Coordinates of C-alpha atoms and ligand atoms in Angstrom, one line a residue:
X1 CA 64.6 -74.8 -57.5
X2 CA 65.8 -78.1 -56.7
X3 CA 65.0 -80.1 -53.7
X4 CA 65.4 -83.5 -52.0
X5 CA 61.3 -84.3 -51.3
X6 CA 59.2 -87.9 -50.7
X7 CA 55.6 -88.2 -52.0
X8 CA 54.8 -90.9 -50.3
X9 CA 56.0 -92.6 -47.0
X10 CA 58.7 -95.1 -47.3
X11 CA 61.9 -96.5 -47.3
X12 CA 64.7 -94.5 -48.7
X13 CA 64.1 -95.4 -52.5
X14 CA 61.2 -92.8 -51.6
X15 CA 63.1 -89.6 -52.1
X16 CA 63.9 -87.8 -55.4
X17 CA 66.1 -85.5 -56.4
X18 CA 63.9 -83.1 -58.5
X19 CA 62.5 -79.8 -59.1
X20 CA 60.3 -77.6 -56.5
X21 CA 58.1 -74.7 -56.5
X22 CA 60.6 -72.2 -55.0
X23 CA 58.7 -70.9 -51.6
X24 CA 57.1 -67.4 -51.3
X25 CA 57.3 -66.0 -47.3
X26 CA 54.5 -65.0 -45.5
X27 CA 53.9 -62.4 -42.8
X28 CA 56.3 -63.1 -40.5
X29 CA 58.5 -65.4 -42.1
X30 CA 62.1 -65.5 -43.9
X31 CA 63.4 -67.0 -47.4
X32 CA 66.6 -68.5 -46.4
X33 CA 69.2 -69.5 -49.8
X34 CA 70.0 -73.0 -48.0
X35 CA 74.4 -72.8 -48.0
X36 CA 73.6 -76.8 -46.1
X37 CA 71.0 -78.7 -44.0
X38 CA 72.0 -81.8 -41.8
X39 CA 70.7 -85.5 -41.5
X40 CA 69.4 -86.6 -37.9
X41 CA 67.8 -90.3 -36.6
X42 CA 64.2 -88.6 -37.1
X43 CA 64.4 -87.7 -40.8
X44 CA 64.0 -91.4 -40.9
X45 CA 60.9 -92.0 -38.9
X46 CA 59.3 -88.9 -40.7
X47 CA 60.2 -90.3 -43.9
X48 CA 58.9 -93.7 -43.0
X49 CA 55.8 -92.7 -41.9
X50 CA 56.2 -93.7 -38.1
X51 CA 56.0 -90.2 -36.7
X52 CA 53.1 -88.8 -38.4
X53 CA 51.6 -88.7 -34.8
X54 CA 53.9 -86.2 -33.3
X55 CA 55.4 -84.8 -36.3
X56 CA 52.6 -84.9 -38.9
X57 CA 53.5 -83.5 -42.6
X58 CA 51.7 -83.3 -45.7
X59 CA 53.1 -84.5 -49.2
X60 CA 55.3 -84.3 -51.2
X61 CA 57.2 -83.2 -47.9
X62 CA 61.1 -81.9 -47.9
X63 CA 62.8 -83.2 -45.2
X64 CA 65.7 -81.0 -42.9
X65 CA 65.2 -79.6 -39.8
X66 CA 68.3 -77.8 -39.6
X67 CA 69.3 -75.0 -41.8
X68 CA 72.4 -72.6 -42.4
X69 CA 72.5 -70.4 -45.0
X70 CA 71.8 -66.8 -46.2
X71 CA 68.5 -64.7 -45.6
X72 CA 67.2 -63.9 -49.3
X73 CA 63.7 -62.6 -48.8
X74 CA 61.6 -61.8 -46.1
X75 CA 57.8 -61.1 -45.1
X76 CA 55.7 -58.8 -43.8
X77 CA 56.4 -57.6 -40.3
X78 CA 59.9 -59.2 -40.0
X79 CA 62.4 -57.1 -38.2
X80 CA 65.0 -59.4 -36.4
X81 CA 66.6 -60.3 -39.8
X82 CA 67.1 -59.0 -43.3
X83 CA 67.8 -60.0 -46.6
X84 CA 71.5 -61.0 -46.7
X85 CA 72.3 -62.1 -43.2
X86 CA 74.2 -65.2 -42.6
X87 CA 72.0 -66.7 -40.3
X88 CA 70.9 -70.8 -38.8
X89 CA 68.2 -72.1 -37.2
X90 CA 65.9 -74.8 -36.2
X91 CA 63.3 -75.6 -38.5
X92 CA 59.7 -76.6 -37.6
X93 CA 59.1 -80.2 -37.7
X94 CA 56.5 -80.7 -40.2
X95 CA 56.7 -77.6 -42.7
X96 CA 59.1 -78.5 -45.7
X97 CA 62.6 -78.5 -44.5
X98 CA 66.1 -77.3 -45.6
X99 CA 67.1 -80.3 -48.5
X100 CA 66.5 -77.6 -51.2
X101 CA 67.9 -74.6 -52.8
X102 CA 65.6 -72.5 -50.6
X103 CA 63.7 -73.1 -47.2
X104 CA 60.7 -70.2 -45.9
X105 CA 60.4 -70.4 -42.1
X106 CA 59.1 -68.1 -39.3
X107 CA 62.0 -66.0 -39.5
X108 CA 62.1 -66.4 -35.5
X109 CA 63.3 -69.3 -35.6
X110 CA 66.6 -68.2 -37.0
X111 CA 70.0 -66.6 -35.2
X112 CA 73.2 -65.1 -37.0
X113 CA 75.3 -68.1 -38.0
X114 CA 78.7 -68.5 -36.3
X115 CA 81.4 -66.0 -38.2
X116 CA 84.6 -68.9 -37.1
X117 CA 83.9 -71.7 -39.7
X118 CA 82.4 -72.2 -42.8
X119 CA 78.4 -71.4 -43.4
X120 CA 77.6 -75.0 -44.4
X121 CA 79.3 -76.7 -41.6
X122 CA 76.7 -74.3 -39.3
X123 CA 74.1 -76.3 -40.1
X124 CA 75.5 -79.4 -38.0
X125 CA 74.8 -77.7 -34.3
X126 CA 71.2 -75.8 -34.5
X127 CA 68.8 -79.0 -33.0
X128 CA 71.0 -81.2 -31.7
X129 CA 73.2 -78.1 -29.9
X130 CA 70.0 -77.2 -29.1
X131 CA 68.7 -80.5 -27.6
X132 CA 71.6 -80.6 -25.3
X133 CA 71.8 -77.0 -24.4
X134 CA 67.7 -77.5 -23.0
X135 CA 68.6 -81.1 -21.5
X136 CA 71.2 -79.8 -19.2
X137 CA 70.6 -76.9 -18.4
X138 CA 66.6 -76.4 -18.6
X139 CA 65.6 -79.8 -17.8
X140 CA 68.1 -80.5 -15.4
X141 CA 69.4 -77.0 -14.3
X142 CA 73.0 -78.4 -14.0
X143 CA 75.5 -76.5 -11.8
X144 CA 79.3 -76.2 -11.9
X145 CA 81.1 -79.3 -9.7
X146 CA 78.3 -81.8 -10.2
X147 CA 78.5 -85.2 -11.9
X148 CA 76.6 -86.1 -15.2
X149 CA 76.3 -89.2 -16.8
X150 CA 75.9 -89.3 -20.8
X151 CA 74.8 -92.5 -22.4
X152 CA 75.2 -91.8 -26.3
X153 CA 78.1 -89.6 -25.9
X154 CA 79.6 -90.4 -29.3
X155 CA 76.4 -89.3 -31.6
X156 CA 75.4 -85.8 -32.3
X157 CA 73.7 -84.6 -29.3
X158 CA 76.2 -86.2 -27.3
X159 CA 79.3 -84.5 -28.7
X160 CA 77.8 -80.9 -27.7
X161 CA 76.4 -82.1 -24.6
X162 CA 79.8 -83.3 -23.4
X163 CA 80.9 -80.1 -24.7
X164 CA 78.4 -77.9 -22.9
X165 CA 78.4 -80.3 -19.6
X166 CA 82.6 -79.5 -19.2
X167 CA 82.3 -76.0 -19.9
X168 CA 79.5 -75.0 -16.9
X169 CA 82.0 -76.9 -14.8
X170 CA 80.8 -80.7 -14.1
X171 CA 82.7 -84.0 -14.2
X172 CA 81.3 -85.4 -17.0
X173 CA 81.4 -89.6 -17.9
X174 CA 80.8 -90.6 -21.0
X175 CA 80.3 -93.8 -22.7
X176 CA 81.5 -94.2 -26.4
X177 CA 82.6 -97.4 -28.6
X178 CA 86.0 -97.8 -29.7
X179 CA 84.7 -95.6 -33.2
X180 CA 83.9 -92.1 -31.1
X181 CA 85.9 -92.4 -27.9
X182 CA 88.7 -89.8 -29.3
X183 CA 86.3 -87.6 -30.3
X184 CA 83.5 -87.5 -27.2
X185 CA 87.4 -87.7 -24.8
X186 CA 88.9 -84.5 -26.9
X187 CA 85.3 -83.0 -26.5
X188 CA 86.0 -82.8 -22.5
X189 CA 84.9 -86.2 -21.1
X190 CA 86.4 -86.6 -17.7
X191 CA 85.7 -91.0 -18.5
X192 CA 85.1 -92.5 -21.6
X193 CA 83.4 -96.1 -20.9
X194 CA 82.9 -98.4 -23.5
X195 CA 79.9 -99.7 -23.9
X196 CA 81.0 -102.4 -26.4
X197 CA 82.4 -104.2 -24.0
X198 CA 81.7 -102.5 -20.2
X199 CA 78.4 -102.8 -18.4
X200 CA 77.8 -98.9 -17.6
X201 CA 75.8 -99.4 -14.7
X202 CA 78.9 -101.6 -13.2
X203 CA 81.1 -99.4 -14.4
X204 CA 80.2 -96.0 -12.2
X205 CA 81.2 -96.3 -9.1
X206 CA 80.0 -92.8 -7.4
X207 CA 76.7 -91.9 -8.1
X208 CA 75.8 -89.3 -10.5
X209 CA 73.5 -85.9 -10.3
X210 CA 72.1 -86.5 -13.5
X211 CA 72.0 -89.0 -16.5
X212 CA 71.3 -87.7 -20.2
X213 CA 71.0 -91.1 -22.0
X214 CA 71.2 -90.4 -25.7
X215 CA 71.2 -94.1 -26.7
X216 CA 68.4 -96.6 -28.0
X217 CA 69.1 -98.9 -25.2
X218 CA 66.7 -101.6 -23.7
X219 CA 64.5 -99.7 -20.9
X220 CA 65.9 -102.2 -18.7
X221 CA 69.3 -101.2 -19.4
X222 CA 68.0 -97.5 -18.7
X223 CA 66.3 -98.3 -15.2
X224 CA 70.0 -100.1 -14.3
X225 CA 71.6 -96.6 -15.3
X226 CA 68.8 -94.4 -13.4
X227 CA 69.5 -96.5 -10.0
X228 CA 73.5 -94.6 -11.0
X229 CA 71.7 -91.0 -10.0
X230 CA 71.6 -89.9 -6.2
X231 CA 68.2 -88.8 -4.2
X232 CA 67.4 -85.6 -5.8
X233 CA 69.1 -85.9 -9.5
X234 CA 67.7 -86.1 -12.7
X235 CA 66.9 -88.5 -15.3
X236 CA 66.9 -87.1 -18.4
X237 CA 66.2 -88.9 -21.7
X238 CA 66.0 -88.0 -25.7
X239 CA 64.8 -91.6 -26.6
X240 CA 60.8 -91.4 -27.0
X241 CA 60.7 -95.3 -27.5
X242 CA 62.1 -95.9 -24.2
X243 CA 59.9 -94.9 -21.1
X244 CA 61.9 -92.5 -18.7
X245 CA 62.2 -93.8 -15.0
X246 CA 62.1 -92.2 -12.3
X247 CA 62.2 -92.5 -8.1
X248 CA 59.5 -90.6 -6.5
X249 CA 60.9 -92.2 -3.2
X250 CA 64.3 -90.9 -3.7
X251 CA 63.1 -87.4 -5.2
X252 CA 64.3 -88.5 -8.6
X253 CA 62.9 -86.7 -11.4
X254 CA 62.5 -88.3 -15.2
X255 CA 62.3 -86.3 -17.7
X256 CA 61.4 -87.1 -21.9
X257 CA 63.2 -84.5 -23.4
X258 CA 61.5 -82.8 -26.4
X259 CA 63.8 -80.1 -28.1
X260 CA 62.3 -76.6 -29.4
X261 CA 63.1 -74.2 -31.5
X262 CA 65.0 -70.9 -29.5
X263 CA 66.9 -68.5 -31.4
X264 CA 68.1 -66.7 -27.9
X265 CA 69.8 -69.7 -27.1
X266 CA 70.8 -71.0 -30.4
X267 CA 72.4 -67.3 -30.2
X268 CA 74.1 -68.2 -27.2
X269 CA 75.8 -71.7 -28.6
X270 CA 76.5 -69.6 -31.9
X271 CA 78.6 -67.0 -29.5
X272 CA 80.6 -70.1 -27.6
X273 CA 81.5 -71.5 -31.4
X274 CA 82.7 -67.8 -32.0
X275 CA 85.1 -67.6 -29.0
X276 CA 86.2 -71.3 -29.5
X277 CA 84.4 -73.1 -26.5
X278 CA 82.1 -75.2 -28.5
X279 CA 83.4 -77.0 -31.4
X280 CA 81.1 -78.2 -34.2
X281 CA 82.1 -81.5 -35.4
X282 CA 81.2 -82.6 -39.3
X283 CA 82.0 -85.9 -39.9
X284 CA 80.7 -85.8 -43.6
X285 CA 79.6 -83.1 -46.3
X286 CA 77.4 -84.9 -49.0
X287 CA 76.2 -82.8 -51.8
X288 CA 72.1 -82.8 -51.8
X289 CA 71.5 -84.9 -54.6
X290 CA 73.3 -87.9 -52.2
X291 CA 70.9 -87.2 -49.4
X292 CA 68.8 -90.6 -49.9
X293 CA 72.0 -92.3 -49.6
X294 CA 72.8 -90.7 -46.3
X295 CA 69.4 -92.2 -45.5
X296 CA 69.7 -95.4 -46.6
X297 CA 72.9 -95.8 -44.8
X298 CA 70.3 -94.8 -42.0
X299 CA 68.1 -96.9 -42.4
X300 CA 70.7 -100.4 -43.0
X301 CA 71.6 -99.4 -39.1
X302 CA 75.1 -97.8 -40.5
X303 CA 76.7 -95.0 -38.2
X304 CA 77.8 -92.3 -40.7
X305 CA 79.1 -89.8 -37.8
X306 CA 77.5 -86.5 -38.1
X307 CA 76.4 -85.5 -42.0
X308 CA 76.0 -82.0 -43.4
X309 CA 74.6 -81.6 -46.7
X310 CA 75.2 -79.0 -48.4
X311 CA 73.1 -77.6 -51.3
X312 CA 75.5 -74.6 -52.0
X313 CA 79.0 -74.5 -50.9
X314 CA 81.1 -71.1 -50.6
X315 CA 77.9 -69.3 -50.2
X316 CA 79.9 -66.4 -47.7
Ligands
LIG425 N1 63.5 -85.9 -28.0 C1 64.2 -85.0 -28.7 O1 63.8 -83.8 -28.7 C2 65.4 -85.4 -29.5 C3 66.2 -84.4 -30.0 C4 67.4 -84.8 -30.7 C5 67.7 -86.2 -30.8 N2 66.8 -87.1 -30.3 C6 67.1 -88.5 -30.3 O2 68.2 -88.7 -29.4 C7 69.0 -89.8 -29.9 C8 70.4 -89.3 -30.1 O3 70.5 -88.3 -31.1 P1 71.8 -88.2 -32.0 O4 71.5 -87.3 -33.1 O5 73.0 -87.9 -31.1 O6 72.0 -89.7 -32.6 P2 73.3 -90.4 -33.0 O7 74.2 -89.4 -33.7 O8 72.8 -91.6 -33.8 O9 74.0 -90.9 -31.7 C9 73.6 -91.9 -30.9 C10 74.9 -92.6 -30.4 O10 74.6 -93.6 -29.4 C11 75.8 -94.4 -29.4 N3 75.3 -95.8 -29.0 C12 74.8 -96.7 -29.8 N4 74.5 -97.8 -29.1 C13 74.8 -97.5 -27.8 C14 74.7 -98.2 -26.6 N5 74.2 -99.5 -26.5 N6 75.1 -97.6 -25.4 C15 75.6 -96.4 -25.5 N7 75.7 -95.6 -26.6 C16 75.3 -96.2 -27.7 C17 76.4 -94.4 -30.8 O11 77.8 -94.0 -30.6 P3 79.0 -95.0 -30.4 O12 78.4 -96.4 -30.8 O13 80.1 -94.6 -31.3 O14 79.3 -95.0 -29.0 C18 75.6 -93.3 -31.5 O15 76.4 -92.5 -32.2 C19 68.4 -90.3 -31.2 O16 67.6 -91.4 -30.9 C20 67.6 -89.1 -31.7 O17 66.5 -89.4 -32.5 C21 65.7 -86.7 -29.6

């Protein structure tokens, strides 16, 4: 099969477009026929080598944490799909990933893929809907007519979590630069600060139940924002370089958030795409042999908006 994979750490000139062992599943686990994967910040750091620590994979590695496509084989013991579902999911971290013709993952991992747009543009909302979905409402247990901050509003995560935020019923502020303020304002933002030219912390005037900061800010520039959330609210951050305050004295929690794979609720997010309450944006499709320029674009600091790539199109 063909696949995107790096055999040793590096820069984007590290990935090659060549041919794989297809994947056999075990007990347990599903063959998926990849339809697209996506591109996210942490492909990067995996690829470079920085997050071996957390995220440790062994080489050659394929990156693509996010799949969509069509169940084609499946192991021992596996009952919650079968061969020819449409299905997406959330890969694991450090087994090969979805930038190839086919992916083998614990086959819980996956949920029936949203039936109102196309297959490969599915692959754009499993971890980051996800990572949104568990900040608000896990980590911070948000609740219809409270206020929510979101720092980052015009990246991936944020698009969903302004999204999610405006569907359970809060007043959501958002900051986005000139580039994604149409998009995070048609996505349900109640304010859209910019940040390009607005200092947030100055910028809120009432204080907020909780902040989801999505941004690589300074962790000074995060403390300013945290002093935005009243006695009893919630910090809640995505950044792992940036240390998450927090104000025992005031009863304000911090969280680090750290997303995991949960078909029940990527379920859930698939069923508001299906009755049109959460839209999936795609900014790009790229086919797979341009993934190491999606990274490189990456890693020269250039925003590309949210990337699919897709390794088979038309697949249903
Ligand atoms: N811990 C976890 O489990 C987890 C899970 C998913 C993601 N993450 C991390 O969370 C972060 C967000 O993920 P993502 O996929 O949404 O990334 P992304 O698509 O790159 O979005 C980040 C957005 O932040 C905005 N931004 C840049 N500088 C800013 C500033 N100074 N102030 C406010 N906003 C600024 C940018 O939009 P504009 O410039 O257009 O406003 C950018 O699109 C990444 O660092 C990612 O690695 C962590």
């Amino acid at each position: 099969m063909k696949a995107v994979r790096f055999h040793e750490h590096g820069d984007s000139g590290v990935l090659r477009y060549e041919d794989a062992e297809q994947p056999v599943p075990a007990a347990g686990e599903a063959r998926v026929r990849v339809a697209a994967t996506s591109f996210n910040p942490v492909d990067g750091g995996i690829r470079g080598g920085y997050l071996q620590g957390p995220f440790p994979v062994t080489l050659p590695h394929v990156p693509g944490i996010e799949v969509s496509g069509t169940v084609d084989a499946i192991g021992e013991g596996v009952s919650n799909v079968a061969v020819g579902d449409a299905v997406v999911g959330f890969l694991s971290m450090t087994a090969d990933g979805a930038s190839a013709e086919y992916v083998v993952t614990p086959a819980e991992f996956l949920a029936p893929a949203p039936t109102s747009i196309p297959l490969a543009d599915a692959a754009a909302l499993p971890m980051v809907g996800l990572t949104a979905y568990q900040a608000l409402f896990d980590d911070a247990g948000l609740q219809a007519g409270q206020r929510v901050l979101i720092n980052g509003a015009g990246g991936a995560v944020g698009g969903y979590a302004v999204q999610l935020a405006k569907h359970a019923g809060a007043y959501v502020i958002a900051t986005a630069s000139p580039r994604s303020e149409g998009r995070v304002r048609s996505a349900g933002a109640d304010e859209v600060i910019d940040h390009t030219t607005t200092a947030v912390a100055d910028a809120v005037i009432e204080p907020v139940d909780v902040l989801l900061n999505l941004a690589r800010i300074d962790a000074d520039a995060l403390v300013a924002l945290a002093t935005l959330v009243r006695s009893g609210g919630v910090v809640l951050n995505s950044v792992p370089m940036i240390p998450t305050p927090a104000d025992e004295a005031r009863g304000v929690r911090g969280v680090g958030i750290f997303v995991r794979s949960d078909a029940d609720q990527l379920s859930r997010l698939v069923g508001l795409v299906d009755r049109g309450e959460l839209r999936v944006d795609v900014a790009q499709r790229v086919p797979l042999a341009e993934l190491p320029a999606v990274h490189a674009k990456d890693d020269a600091g250039e925003p590309s908006g949210r990337v699919v790539v897709v390794v088979v199109e038309h697949q249903n």
